[in-house]
PDB file of C-alpha atoms and ligand atoms in Angstrom:
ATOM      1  CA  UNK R   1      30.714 -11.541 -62.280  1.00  0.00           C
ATOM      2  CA  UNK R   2      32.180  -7.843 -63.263  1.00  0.00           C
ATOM      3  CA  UNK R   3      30.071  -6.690 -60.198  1.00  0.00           C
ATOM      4  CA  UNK R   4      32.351  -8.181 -57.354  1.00  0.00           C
ATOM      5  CA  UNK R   5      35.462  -6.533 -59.365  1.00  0.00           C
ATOM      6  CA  UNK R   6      33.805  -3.272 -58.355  1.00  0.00           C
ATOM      7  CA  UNK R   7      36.298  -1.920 -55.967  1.00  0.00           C
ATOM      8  CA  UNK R   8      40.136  -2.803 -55.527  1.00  0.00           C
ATOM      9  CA  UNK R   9      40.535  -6.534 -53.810  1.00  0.00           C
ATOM     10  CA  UNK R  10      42.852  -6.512 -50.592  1.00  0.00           C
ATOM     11  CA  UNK R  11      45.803  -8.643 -51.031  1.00  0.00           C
ATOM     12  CA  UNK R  12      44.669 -11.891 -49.700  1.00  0.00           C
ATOM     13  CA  UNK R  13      44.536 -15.300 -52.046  1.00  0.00           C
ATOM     14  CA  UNK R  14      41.627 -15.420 -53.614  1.00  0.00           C
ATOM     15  CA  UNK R  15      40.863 -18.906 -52.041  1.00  0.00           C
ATOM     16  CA  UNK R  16      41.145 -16.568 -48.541  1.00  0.00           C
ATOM     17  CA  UNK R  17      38.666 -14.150 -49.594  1.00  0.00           C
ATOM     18  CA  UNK R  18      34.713 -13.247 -50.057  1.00  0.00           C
ATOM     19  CA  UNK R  19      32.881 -10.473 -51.226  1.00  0.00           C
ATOM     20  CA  UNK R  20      29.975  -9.899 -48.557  1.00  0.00           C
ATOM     21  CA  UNK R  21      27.279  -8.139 -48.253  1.00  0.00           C
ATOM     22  CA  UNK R  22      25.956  -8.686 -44.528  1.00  0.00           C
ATOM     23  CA  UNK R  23      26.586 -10.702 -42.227  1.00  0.00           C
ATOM     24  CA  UNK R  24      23.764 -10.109 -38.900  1.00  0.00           C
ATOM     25  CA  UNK R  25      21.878 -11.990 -36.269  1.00  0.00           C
ATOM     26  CA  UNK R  26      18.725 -13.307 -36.510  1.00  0.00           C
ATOM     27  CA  UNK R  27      16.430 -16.028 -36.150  1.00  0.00           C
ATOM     28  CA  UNK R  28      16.216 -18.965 -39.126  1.00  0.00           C
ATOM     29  CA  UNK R  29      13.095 -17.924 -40.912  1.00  0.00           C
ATOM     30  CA  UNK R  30      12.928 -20.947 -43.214  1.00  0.00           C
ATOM     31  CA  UNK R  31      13.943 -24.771 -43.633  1.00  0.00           C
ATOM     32  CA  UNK R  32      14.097 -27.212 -40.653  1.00  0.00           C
ATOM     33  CA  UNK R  33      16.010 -25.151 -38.600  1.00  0.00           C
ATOM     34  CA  UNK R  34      13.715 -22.583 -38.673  1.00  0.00           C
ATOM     35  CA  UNK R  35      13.115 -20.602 -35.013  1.00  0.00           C
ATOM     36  CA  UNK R  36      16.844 -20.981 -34.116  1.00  0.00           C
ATOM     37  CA  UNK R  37      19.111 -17.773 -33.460  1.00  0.00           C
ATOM     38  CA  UNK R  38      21.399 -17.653 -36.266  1.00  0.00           C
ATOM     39  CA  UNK R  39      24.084 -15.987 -37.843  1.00  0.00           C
ATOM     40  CA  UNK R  40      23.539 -15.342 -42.069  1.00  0.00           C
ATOM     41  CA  UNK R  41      26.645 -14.770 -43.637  1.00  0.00           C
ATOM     42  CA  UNK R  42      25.091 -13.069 -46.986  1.00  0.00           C
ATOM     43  CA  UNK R  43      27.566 -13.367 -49.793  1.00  0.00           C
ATOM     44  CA  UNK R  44      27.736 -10.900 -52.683  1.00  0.00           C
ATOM     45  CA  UNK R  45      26.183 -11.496 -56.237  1.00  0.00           C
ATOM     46  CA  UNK R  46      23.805 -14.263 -58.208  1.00  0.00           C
ATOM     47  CA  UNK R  47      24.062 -15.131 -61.856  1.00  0.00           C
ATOM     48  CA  UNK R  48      20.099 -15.873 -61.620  1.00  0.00           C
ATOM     49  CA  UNK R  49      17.516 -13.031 -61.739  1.00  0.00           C
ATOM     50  CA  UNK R  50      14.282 -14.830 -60.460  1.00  0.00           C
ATOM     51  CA  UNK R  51      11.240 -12.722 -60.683  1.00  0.00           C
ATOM     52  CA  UNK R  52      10.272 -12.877 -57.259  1.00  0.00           C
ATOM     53  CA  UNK R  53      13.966 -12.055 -55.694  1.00  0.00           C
ATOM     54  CA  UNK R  54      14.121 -10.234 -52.437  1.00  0.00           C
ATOM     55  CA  UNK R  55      18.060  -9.943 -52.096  1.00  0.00           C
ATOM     56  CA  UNK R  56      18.464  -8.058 -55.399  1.00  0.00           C
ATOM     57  CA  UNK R  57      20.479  -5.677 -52.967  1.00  0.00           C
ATOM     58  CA  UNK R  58      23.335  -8.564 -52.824  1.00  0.00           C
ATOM     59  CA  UNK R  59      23.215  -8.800 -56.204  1.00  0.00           C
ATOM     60  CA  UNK R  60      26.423  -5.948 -56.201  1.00  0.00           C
ATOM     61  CA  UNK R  61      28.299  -4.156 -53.753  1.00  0.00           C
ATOM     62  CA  UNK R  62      29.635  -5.785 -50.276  1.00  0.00           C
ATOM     63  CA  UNK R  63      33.126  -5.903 -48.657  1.00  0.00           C
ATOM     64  CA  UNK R  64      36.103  -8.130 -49.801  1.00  0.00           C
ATOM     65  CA  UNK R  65      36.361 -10.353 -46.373  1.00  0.00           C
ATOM     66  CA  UNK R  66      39.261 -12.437 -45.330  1.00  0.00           C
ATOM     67  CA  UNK R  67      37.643 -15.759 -43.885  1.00  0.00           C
ATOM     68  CA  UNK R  68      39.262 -15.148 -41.040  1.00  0.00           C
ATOM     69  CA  UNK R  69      37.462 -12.285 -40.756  1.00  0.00           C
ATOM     70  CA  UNK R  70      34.089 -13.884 -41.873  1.00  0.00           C
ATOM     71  CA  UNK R  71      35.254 -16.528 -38.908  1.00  0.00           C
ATOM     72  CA  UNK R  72      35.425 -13.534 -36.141  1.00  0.00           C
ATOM     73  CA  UNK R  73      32.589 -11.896 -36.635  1.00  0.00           C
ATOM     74  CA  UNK R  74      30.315 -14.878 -36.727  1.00  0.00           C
ATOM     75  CA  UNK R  75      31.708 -15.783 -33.492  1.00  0.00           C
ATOM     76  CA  UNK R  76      31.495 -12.474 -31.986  1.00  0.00           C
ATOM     77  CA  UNK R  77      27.617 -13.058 -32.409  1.00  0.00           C
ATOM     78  CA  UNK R  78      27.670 -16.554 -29.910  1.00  0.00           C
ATOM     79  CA  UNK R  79      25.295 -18.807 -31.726  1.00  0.00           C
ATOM     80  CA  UNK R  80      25.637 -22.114 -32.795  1.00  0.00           C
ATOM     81  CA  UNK R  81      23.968 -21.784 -36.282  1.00  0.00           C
ATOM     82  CA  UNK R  82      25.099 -20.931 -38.980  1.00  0.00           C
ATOM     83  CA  UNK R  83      23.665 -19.900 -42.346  1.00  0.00           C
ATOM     84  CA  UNK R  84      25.540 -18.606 -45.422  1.00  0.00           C
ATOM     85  CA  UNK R  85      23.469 -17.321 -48.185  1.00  0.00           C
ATOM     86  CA  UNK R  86      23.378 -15.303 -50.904  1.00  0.00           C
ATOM     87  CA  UNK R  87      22.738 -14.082 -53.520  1.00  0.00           C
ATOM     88  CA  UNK R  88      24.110 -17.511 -54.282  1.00  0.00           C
ATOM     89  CA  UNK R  89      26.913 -17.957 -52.168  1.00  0.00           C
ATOM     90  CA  UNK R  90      28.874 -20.866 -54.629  1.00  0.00           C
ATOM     91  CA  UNK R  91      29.204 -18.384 -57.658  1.00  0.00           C
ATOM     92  CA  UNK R  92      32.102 -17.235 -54.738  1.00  0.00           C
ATOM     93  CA  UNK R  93      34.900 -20.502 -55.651  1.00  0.00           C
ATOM     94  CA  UNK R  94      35.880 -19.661 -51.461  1.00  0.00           C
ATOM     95  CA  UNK R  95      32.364 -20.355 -49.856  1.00  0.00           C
ATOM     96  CA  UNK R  96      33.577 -24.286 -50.297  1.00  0.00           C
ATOM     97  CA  UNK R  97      36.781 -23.346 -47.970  1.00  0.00           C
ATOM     98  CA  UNK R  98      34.280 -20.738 -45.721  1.00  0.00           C
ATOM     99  CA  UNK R  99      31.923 -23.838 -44.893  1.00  0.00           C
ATOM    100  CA  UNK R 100      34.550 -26.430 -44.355  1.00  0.00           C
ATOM    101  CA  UNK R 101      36.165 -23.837 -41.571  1.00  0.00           C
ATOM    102  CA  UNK R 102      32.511 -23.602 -40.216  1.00  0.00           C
ATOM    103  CA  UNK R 103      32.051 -27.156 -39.772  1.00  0.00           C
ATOM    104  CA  UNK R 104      35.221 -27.542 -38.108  1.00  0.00           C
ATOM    105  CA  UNK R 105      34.820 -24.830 -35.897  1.00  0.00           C
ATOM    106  CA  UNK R 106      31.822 -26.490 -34.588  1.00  0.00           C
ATOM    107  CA  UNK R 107      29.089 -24.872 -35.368  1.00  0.00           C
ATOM    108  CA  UNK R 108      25.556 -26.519 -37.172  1.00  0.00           C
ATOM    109  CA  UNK R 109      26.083 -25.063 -40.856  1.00  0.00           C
ATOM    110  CA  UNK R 110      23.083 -24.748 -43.116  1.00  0.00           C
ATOM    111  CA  UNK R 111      23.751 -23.304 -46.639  1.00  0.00           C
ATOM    112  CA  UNK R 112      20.693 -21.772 -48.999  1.00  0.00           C
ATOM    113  CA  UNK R 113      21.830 -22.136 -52.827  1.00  0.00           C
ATOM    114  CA  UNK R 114      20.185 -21.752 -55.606  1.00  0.00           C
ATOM    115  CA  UNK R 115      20.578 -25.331 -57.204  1.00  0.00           C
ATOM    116  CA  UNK R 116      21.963 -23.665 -60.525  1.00  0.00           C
ATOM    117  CA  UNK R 117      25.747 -23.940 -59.554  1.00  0.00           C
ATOM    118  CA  UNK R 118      27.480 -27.882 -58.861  1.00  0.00           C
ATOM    119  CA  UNK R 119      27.390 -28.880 -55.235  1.00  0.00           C
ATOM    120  CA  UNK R 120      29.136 -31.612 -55.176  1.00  0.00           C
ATOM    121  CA  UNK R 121      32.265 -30.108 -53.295  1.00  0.00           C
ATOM    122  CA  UNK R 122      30.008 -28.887 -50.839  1.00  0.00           C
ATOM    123  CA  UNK R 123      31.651 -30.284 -46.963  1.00  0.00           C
ATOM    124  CA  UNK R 124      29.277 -32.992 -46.387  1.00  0.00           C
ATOM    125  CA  UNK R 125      28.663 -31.667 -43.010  1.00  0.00           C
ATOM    126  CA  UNK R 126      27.118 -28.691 -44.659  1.00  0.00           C
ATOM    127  CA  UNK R 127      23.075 -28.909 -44.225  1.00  0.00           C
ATOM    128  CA  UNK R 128      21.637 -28.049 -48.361  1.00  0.00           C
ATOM    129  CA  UNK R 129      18.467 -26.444 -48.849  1.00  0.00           C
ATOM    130  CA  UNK R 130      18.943 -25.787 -52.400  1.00  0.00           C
ATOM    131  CA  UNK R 131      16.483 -24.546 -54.386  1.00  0.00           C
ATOM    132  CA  UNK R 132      14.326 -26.037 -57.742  1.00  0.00           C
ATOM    133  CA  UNK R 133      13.191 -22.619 -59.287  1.00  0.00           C
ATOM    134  CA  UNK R 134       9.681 -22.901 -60.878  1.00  0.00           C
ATOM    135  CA  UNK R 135       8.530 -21.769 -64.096  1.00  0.00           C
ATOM    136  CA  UNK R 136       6.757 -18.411 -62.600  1.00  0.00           C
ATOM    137  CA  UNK R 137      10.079 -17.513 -60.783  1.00  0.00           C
ATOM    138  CA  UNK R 138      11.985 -17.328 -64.987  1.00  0.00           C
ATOM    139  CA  UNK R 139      14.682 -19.138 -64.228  1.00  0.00           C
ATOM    140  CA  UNK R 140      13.286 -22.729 -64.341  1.00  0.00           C
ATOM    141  CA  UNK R 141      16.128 -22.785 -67.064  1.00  0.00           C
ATOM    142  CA  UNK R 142      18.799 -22.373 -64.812  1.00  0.00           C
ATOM    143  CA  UNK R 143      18.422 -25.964 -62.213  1.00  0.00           C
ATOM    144  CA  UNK R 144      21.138 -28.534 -62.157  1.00  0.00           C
ATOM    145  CA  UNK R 145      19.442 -31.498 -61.719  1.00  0.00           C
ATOM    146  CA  UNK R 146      23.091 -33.429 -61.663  1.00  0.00           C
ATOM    147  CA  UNK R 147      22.594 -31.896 -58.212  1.00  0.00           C
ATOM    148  CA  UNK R 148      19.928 -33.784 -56.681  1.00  0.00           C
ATOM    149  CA  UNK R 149      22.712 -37.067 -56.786  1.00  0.00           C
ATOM    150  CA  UNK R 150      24.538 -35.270 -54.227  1.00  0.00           C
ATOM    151  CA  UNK R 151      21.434 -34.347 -51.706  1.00  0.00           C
ATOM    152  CA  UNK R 152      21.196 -37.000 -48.859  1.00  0.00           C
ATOM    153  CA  UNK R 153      18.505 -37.406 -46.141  1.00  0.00           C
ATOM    154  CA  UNK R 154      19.692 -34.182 -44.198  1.00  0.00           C
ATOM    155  CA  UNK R 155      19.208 -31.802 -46.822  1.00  0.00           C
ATOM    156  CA  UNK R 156      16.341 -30.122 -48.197  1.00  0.00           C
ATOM    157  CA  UNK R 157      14.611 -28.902 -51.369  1.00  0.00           C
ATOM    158  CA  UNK R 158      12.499 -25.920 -51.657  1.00  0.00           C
ATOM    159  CA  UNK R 159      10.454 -24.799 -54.306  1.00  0.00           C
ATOM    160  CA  UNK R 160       9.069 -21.615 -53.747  1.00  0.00           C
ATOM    161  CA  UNK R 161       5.380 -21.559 -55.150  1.00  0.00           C
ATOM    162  CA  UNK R 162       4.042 -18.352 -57.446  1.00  0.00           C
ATOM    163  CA  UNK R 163       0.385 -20.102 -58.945  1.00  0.00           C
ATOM    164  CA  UNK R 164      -1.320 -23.264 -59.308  1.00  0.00           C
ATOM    165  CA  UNK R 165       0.496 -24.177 -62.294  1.00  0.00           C
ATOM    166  CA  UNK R 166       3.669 -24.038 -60.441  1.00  0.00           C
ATOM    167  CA  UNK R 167       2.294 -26.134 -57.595  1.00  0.00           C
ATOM    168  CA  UNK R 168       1.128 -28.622 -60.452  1.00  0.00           C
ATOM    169  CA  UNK R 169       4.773 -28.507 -62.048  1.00  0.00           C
ATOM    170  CA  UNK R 170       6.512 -29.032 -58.100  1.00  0.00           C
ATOM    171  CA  UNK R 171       4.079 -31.824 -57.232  1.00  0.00           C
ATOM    172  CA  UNK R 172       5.029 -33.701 -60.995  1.00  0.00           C
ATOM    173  CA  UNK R 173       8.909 -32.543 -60.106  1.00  0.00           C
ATOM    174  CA  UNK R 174       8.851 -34.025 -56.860  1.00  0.00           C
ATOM    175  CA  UNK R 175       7.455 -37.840 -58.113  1.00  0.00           C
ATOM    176  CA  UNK R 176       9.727 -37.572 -61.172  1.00  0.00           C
ATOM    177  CA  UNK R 177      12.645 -37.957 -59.314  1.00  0.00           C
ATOM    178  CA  UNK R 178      11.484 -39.300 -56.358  1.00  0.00           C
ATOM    179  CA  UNK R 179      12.652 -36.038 -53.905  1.00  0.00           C
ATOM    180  CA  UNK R 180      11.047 -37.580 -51.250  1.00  0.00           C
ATOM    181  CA  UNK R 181      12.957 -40.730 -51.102  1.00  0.00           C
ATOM    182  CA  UNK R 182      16.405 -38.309 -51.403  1.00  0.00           C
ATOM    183  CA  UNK R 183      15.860 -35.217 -49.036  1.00  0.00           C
ATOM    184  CA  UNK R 184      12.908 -33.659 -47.001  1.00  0.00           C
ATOM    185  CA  UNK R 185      10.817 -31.069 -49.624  1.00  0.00           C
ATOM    186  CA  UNK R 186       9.841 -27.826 -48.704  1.00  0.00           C
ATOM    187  CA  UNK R 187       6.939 -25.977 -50.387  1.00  0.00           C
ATOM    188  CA  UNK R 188       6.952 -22.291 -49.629  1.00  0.00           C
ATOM    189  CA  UNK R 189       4.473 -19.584 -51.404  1.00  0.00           C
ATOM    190  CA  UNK R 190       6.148 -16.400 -52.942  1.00  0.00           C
ATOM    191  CA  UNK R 191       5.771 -14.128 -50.441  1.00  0.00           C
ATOM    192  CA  UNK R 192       2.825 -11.373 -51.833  1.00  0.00           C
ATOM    193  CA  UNK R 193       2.293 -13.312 -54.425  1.00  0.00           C
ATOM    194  CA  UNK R 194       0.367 -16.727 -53.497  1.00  0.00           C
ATOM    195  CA  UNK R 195      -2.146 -16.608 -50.679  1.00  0.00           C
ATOM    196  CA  UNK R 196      -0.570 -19.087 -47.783  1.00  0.00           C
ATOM    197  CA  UNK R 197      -3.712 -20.772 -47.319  1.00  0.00           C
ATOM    198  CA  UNK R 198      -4.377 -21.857 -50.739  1.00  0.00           C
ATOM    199  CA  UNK R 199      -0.849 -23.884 -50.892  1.00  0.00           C
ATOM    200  CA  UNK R 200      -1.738 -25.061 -47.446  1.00  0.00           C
ATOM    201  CA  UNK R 201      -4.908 -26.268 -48.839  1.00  0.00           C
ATOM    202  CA  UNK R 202      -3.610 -27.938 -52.297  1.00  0.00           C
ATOM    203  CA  UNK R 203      -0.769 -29.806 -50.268  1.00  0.00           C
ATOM    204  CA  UNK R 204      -3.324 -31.013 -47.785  1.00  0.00           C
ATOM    205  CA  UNK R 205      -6.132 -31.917 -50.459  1.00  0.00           C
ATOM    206  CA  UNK R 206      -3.267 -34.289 -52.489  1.00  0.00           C
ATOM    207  CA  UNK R 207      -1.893 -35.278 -49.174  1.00  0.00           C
ATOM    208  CA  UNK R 208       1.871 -34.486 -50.340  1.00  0.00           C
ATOM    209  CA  UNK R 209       4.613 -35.744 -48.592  1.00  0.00           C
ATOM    210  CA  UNK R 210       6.039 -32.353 -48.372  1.00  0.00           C
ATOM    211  CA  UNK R 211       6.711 -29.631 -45.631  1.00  0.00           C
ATOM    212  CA  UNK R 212       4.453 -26.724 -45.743  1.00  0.00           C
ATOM    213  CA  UNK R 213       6.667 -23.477 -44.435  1.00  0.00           C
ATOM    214  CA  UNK R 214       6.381 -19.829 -44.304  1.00  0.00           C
ATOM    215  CA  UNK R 215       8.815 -17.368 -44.180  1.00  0.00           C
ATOM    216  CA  UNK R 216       9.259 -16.569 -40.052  1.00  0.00           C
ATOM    217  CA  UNK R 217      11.360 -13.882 -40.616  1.00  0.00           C
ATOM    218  CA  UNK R 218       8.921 -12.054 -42.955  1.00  0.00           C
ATOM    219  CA  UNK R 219       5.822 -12.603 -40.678  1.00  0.00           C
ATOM    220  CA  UNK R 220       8.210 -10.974 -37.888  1.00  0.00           C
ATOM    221  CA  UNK R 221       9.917  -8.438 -39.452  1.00  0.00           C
ATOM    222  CA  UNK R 222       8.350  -7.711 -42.920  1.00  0.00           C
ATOM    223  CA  UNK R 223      10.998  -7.301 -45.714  1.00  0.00           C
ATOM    224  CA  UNK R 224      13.595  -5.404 -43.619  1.00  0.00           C
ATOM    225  CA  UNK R 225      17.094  -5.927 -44.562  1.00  0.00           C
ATOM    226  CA  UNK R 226      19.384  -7.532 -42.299  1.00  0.00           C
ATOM    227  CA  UNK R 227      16.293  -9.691 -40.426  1.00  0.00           C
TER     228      UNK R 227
HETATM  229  S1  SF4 E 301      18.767 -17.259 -56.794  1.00  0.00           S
HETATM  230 FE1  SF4 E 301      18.135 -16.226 -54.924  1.00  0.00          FE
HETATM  231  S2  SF4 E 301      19.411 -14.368 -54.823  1.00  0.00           S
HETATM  232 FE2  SF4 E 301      19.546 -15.143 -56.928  1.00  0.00          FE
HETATM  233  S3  SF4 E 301      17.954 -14.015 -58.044  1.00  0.00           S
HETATM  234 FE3  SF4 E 301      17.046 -15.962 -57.358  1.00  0.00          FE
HETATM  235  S4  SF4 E 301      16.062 -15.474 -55.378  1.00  0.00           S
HETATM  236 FE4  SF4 E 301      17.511 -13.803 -55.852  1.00  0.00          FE
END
């Protein structure tokens, strides 16, 4: 991606090195470890361009990182989870050798992908909640299903709801290949663009095995960056 060859790289292997765009303290707004204080480590650029993005500021910019820099500064926050995110933080080849040091450093390691890039070298430690992007978010194009052979029991999918008809297309996604038998499933609604209650309501009326979440973070802190 010509945007992380913005600005001169330091001179650090490229298997040592990420472009980043934030790395903060807050709490998990999403997934199963939502409510816990944790550290994002937001990493810089996405080939995708869904419609309903609200990172498009990580799509360019950041600061080239050493990972042993990453590695200090999520320690200097004192948490024990740990999110890296994006953007989508595996078009960066290094975010494999960033979560391995995670895990071995001890802490609980959640990553939030996009599902459009391989997994499968992903540490195995590493918590997935990878995306399946629906039809309304224009980039229903872009999923790997190859992926969903490499999601076990501890790792989630989320599809992130825009309408009915991409509630209708989630619910057939979900029995076609049998999600719930791989991973837990996380329906979310676009965030100003599907009323909560009415995807609370359609999951309850088909009784679907499936996890019903809002975004914390947004309900707390609105669309502020860094939250
Ligand atoms: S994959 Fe994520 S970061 Fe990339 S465009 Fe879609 S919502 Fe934005």
């Amino acid at each position: 991606m010509s945007s992380l060859d913005s600005s001169p790289a330091p001179a650090i292997p490229q298997s040592e090195r990420l472009r980043i765009t934030e790395i903060f303290l807050s709490l998990q707004g999403e997934s199963r470890s939502v409510g816990w204080p944790t550290v994002f480590v937001r990493l810089t650029g996405c080939p995708l361009r869904c419609g309903y993005c609200d990172t498009e500021y990580a799509f360019t910019g950041g600061e080239w990182m050493s990972l042993e820099a990453v590695l200090a500064q999520v320690a200097s926050h004192g948490v024990h989870h740990v999110t890296v995110t994006g953007g989508e933080p595996l078009a960066q080849r290094a975010c494999l050798g960033l979560l391995t040091r995670l895990c071995d450093a001890g802490y609980e390691v959640s990553l939030e992908t996009s599902g459009a890039l391989d997994v499968a070298a992903v540490d195995p430690r590493v918590v997935k909640v990878m995306d399946l992007k629906t039809p309304a978010s224009g980039e229903a194009g872009r999923n790997r299903y190859e992926n969903l052979g490499y999601l076990s029991l501890n790792d989630q999918v989320k599809f992130v709801i825009c309408d009915w008809a991409d509630y209708e297309w989630a619910k057939q996604t979900v029995a076609t290949h049998d999600l719930t038998a791989r991973c837990e499933v996380l329906f979310s609604p676009s965030y100003g663009q599907l009323a909560p209650r009415d995807l609370a309501d359609w999951i309850v009326a088909d009784r679907l095995p499936v996890r019903f979440q809002l975004q914390l973070h947004k309900i707390l802190w609105g669309e502020e960056q860094g939250r």
